[in-house]
Short mmCIF file of C-alpha atoms in Angstrom, two decimals:
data_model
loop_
_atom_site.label_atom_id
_atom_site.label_comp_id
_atom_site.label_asym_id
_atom_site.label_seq_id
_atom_site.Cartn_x
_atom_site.Cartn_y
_atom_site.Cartn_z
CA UNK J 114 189.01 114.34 86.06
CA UNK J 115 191.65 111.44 85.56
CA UNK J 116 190.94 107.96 86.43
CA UNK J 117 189.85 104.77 84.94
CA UNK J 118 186.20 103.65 83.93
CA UNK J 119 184.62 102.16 87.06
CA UNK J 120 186.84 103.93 89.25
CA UNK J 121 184.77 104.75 92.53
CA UNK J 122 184.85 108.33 93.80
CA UNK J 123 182.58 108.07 96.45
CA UNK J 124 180.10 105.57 98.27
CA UNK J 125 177.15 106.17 99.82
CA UNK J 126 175.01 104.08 102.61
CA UNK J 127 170.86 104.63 101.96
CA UNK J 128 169.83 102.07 105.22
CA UNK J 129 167.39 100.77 102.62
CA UNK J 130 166.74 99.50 98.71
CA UNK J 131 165.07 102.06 97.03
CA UNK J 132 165.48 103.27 93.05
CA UNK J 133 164.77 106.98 93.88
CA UNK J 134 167.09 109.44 92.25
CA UNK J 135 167.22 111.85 90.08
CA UNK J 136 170.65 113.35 88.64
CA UNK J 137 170.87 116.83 87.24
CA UNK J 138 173.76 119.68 86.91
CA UNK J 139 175.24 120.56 90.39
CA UNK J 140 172.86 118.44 92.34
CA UNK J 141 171.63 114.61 93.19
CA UNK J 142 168.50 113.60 94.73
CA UNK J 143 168.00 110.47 96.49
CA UNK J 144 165.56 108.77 99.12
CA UNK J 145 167.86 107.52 102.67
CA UNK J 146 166.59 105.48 104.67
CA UNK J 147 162.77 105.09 105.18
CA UNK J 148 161.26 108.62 105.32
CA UNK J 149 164.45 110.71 104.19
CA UNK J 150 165.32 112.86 101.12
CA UNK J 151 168.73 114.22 100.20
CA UNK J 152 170.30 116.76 98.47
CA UNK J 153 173.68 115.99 97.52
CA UNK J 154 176.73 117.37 96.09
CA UNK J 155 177.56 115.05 93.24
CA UNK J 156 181.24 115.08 92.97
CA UNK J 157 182.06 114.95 96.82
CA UNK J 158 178.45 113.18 97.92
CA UNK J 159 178.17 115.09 100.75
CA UNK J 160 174.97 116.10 101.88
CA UNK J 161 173.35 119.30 101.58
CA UNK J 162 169.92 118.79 103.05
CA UNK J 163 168.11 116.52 104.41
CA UNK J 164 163.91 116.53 104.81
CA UNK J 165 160.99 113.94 105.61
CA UNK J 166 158.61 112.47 103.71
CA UNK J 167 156.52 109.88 103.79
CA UNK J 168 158.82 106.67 102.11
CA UNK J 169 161.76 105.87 100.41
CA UNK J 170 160.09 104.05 97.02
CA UNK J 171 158.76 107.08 95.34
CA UNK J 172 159.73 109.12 92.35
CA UNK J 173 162.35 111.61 92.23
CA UNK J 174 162.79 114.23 90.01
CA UNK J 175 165.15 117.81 89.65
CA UNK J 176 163.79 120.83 87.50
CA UNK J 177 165.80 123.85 87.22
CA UNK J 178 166.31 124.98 90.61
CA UNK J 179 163.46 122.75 92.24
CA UNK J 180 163.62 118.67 93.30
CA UNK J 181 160.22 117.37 93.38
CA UNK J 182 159.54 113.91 95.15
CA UNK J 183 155.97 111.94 94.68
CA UNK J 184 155.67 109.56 97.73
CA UNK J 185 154.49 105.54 97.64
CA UNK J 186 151.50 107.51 100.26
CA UNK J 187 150.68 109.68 97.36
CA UNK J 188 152.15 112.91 98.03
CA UNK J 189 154.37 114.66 95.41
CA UNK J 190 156.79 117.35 97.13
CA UNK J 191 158.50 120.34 95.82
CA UNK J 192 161.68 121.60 97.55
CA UNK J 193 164.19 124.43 97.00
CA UNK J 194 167.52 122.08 95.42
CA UNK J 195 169.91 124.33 97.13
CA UNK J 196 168.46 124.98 100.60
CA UNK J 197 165.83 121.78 100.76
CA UNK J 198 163.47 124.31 102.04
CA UNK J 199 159.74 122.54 101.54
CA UNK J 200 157.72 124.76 98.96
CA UNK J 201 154.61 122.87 98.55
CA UNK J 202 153.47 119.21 98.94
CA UNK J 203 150.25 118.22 97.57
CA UNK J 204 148.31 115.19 98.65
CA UNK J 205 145.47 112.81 97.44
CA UNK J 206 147.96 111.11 94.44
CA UNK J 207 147.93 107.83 95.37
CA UNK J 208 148.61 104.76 92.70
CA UNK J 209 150.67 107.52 90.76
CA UNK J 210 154.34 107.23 89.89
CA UNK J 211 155.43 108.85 86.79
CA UNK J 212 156.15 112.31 87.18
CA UNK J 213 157.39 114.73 84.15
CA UNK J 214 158.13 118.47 84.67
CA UNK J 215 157.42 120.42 81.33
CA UNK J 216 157.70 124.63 81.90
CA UNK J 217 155.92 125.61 84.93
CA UNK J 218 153.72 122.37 84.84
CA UNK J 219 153.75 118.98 86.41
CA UNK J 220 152.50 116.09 84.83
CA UNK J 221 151.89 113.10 87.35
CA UNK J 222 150.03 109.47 86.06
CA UNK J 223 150.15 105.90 87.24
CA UNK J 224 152.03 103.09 84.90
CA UNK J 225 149.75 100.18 83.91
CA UNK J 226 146.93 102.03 83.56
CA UNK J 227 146.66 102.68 87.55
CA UNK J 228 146.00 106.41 87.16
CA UNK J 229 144.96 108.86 84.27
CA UNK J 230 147.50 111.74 83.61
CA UNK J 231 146.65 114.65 85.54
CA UNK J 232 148.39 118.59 85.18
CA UNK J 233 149.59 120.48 88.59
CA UNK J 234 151.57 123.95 88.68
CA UNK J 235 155.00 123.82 89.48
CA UNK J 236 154.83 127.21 91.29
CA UNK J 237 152.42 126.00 94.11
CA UNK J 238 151.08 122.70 93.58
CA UNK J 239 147.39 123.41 92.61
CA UNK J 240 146.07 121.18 89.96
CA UNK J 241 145.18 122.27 86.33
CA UNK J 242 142.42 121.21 84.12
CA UNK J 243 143.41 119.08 81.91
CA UNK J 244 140.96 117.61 78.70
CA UNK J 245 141.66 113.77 78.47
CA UNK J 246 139.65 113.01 75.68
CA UNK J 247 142.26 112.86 73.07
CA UNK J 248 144.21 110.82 76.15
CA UNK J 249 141.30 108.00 76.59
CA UNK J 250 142.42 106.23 73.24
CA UNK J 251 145.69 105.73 74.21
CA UNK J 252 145.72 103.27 76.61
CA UNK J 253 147.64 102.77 79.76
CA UNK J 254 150.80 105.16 79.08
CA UNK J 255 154.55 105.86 78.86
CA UNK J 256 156.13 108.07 80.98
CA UNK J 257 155.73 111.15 79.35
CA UNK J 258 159.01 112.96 78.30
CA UNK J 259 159.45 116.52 78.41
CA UNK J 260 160.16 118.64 74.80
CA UNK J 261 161.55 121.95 74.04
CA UNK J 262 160.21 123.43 70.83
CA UNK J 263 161.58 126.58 69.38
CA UNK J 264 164.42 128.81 71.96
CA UNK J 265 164.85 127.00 74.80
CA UNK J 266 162.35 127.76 77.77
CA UNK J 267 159.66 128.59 75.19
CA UNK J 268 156.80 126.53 74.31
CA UNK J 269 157.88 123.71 76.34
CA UNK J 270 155.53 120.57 75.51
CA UNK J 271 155.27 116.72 76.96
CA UNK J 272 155.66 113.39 74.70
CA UNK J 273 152.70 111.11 75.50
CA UNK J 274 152.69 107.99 74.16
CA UNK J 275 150.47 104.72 75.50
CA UNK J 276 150.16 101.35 74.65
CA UNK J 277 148.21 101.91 71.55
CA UNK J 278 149.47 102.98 68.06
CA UNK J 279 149.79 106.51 68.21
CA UNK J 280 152.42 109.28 69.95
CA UNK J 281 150.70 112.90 71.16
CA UNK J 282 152.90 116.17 70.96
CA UNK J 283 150.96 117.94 74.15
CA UNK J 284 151.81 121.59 75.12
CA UNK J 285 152.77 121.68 78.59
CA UNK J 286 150.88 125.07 79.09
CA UNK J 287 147.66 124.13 77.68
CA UNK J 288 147.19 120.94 77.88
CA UNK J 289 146.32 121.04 73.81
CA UNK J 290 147.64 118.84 71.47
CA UNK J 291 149.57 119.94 69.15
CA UNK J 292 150.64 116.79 66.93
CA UNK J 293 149.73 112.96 66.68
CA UNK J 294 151.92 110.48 64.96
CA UNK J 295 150.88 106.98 63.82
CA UNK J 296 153.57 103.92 64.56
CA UNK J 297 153.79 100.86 63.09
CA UNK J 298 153.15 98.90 66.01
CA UNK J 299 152.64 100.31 69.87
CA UNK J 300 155.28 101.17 72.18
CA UNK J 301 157.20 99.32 74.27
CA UNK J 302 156.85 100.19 77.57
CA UNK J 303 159.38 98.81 80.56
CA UNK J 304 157.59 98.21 83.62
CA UNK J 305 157.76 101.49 85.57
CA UNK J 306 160.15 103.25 83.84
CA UNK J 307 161.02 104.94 81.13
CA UNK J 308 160.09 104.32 77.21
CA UNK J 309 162.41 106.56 75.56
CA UNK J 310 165.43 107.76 75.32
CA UNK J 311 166.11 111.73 74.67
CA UNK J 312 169.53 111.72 72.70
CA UNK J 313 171.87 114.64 71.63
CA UNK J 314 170.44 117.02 69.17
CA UNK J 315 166.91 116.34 70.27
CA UNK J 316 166.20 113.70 69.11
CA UNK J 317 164.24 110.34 70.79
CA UNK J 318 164.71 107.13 70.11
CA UNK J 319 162.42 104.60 71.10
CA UNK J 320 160.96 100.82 70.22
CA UNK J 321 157.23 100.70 68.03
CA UNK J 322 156.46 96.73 68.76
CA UNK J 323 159.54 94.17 69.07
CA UNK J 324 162.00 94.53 66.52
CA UNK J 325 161.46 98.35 65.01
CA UNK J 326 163.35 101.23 66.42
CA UNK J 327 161.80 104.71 65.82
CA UNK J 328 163.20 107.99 65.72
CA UNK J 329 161.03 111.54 66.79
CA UNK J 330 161.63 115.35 66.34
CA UNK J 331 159.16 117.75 66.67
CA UNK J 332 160.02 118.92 63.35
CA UNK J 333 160.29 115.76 61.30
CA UNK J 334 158.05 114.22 63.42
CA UNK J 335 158.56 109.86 63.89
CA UNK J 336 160.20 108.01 61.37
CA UNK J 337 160.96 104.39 61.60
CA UNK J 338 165.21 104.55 62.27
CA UNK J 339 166.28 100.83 61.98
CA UNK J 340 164.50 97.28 61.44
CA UNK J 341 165.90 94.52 63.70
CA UNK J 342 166.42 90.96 62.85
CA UNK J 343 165.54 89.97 66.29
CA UNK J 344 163.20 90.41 69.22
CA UNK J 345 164.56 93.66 71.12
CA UNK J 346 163.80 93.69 74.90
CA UNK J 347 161.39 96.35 76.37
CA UNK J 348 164.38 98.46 77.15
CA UNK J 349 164.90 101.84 75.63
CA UNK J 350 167.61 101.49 72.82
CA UNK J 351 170.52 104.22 73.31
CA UNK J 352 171.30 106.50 70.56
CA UNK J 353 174.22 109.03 69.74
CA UNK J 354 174.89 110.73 66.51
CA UNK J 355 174.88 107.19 64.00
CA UNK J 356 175.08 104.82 66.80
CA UNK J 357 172.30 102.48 68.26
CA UNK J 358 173.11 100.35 71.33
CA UNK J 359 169.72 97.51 71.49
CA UNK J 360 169.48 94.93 73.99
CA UNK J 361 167.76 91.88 72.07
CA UNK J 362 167.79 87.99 72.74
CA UNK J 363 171.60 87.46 71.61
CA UNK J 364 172.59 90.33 74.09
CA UNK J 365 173.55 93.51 73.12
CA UNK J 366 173.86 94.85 69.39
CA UNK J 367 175.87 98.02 68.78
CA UNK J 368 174.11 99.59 64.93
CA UNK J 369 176.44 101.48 62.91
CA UNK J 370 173.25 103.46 61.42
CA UNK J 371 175.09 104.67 58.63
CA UNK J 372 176.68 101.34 57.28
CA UNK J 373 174.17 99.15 58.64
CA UNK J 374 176.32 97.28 60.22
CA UNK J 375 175.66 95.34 63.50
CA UNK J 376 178.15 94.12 66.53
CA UNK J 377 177.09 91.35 68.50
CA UNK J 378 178.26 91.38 72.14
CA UNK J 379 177.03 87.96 74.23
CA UNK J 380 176.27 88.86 77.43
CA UNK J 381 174.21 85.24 78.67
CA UNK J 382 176.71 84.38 81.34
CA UNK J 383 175.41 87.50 83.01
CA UNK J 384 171.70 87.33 83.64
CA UNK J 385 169.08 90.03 83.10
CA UNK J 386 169.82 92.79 82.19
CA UNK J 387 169.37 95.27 85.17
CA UNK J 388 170.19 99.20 84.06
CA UNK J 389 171.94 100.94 81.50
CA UNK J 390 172.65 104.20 80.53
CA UNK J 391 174.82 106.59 77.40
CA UNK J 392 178.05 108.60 79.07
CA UNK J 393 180.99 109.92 77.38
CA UNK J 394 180.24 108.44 74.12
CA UNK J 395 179.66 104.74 75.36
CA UNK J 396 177.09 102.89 76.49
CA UNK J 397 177.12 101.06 80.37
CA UNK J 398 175.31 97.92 81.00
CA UNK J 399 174.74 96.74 84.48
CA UNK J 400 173.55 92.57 84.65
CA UNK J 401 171.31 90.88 87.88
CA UNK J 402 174.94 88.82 88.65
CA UNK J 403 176.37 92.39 89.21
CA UNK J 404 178.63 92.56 86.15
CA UNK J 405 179.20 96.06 84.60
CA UNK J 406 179.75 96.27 81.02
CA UNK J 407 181.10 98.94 78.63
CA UNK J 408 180.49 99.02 75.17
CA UNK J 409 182.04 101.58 72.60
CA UNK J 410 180.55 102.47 69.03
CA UNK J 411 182.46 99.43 67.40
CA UNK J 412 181.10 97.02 69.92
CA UNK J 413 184.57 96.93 71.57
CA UNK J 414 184.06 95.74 74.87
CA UNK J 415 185.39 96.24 78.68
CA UNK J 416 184.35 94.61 81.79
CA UNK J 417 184.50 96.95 84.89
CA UNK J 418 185.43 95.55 88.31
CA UNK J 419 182.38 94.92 89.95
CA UNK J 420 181.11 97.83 92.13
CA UNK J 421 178.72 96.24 93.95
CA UNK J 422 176.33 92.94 94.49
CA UNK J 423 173.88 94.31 91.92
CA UNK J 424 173.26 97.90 90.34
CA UNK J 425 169.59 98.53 89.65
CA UNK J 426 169.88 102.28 88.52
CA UNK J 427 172.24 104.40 86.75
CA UNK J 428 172.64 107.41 85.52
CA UNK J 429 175.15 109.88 83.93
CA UNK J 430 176.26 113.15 85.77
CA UNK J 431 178.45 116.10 85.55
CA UNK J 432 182.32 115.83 85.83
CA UNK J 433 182.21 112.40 84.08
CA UNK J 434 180.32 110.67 86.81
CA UNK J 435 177.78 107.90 86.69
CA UNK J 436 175.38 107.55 89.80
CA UNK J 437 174.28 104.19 90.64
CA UNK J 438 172.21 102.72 93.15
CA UNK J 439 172.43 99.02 94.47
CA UNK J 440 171.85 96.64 97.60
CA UNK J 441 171.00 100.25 99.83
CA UNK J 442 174.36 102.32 98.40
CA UNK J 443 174.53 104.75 96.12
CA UNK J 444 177.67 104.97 93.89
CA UNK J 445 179.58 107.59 92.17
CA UNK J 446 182.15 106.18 89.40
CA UNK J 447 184.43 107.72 86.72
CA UNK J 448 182.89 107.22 83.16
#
């Protein structure tokens, strides 16, 4: 696909603000309007299917061949993600929002400490026991990530991680733990999203208090991966192969890992920072004035021409798309 960064391939009206999408392979889910959900091709953004639920400022998620939604009203839906046929919806989840598919098992909890984790099947929607002792000391949680351990689609587990010191390796099948880590400090946790950030080769990078940036595999287990000099936001720092992309008080630092060298890109004149996201071997920052930013491994940097009034969500699709969502539009642009 030819084209330059920021080029815009297709637009999209939503009829409302909402962050709900979810970007896989072959497919993109997003909430229209107020009670809408869509399936839509992501290189054309036509639409599939379109069903009903209950809201537009849920949760969306795609696993395998299934898009699950988890309504404001507290019901999580499963449809089909080629037909949009309904396969279940299950009620009675209200103050929930995170929701993490691991195997044939959905994990659904509340951010801030709304609502405890709780386990439901993929396959229909019942719930599953689920032992939260080892959960209670904790705290109010992450956004538990989803881990492959071994071949891939075996012994599939869940990262759970809360505000305390300590990181739980959880079998999605089970519910048993498997591993605890101890971190240096607890994890930062944005404010409804998500904590870490799942790079190539499996492994996650994430922040353990202000200024240290850890490093997990199931294998090695969490290491501490690079000391800051200053405060780092409570936004998930971007890693691929030797390269660490933080967002701290000076704006963003690029961290050659294996030189330990740092590239300082000021980024003041452009307000808060609103989303970002790894494609294509870069790393895309979107700021509350609605500047887009792109920032190669050397900390070379190139402003795109601004897409639209302010992008709150992005994420990186097939064909070298990124899928954004601002002011009521979703956005498809070249990486």
């Amino acid at each position: 696909m030819t084209g330059a960064p920021g080029d815009v391939l297709w637009s999209r009206c939503l009829h409302q603000s909402s962050r709900a999408m979810a970007v896989s392979e072959g497919s993109v889910l997003v909430a229209e309007r107020n009670s809408r959900l869509l399936g839509l091709d992501p290189l054309s953004g036509e639409p599939r299917w379109d069903e009903r639920v209950e809201d537009c400022w849920g949760t969306a998620v795609v696993a395998g061949d299934r898009g699950l939604y988890l309504s404001q009203a507290g019901v999580l839906h499963c449809f089909d993600l080629a037909t949009g046929q309904r396969l279940w919806a299950t009620p009675g989840l209200s103050w929930c929002y995170h929701v993490t598919v691991s195997a044939d098992v959905v994990f659904v909890g509340g951010w801030r400490g709304y609502r405890p984790l709780m386990r439901l099947s993929l396959v229909n929607g019942d719930r599953l026991p689920l032992d939260e002792t080892p959960l209670v000391d904790l705290g109010p949680l992450a956004w538990p990530l989803p881990l492959r351990l071994g071949r891939p689609g075996q012994n599939q587990a869940v990262l759970v991680a809360g505000t305390e010191r300590s990181v739980l390796l959880m079998m999605a099948s089970s519910g048993t733990v498997l591993a605890e880590w101890s971190l240096p400090q607890p994890i930062r946790i944005p404010d409804g999203d998500a904590a870490y950030d799942a790079g190539p080769g499996g492994r996650i990078a994430f922040l353990s208090g202000p200024r240290t940036v850890m490093v997990l595999d199931p294998v090695h287990g969490a290491q501490v991966l690079w000391q800051h000099t200053r405060d780092v936001r409570a936004v998930p720092p971007l890693l691929a192969d030797r390269t660490l992309w933080l967002f701290d008080s000076a704006g963003i630092a690029v961290v050659d890992l294996d030189r330990g060298l740092v590239a300082a890109v000021r980024t003041h004149s452009y307000g808060a920072l609103t989303a970002a996201t790894r494609a294509g071997g870069r790393a895309w920052f979107a700021f509350a004035d609605g500047s887009l930013m792109v920032v190669d491994r050397s900390g070379s940097h190139t402003m795109v021409p601004r897409l639209l009034p302010r992008i709150d969500r992005m994420a990186a699709g097939e064909g070298g798309l990124i899928h954004a969502i601002a002011k009521g539009h979703l956005v498809a642009f070249r990486q």
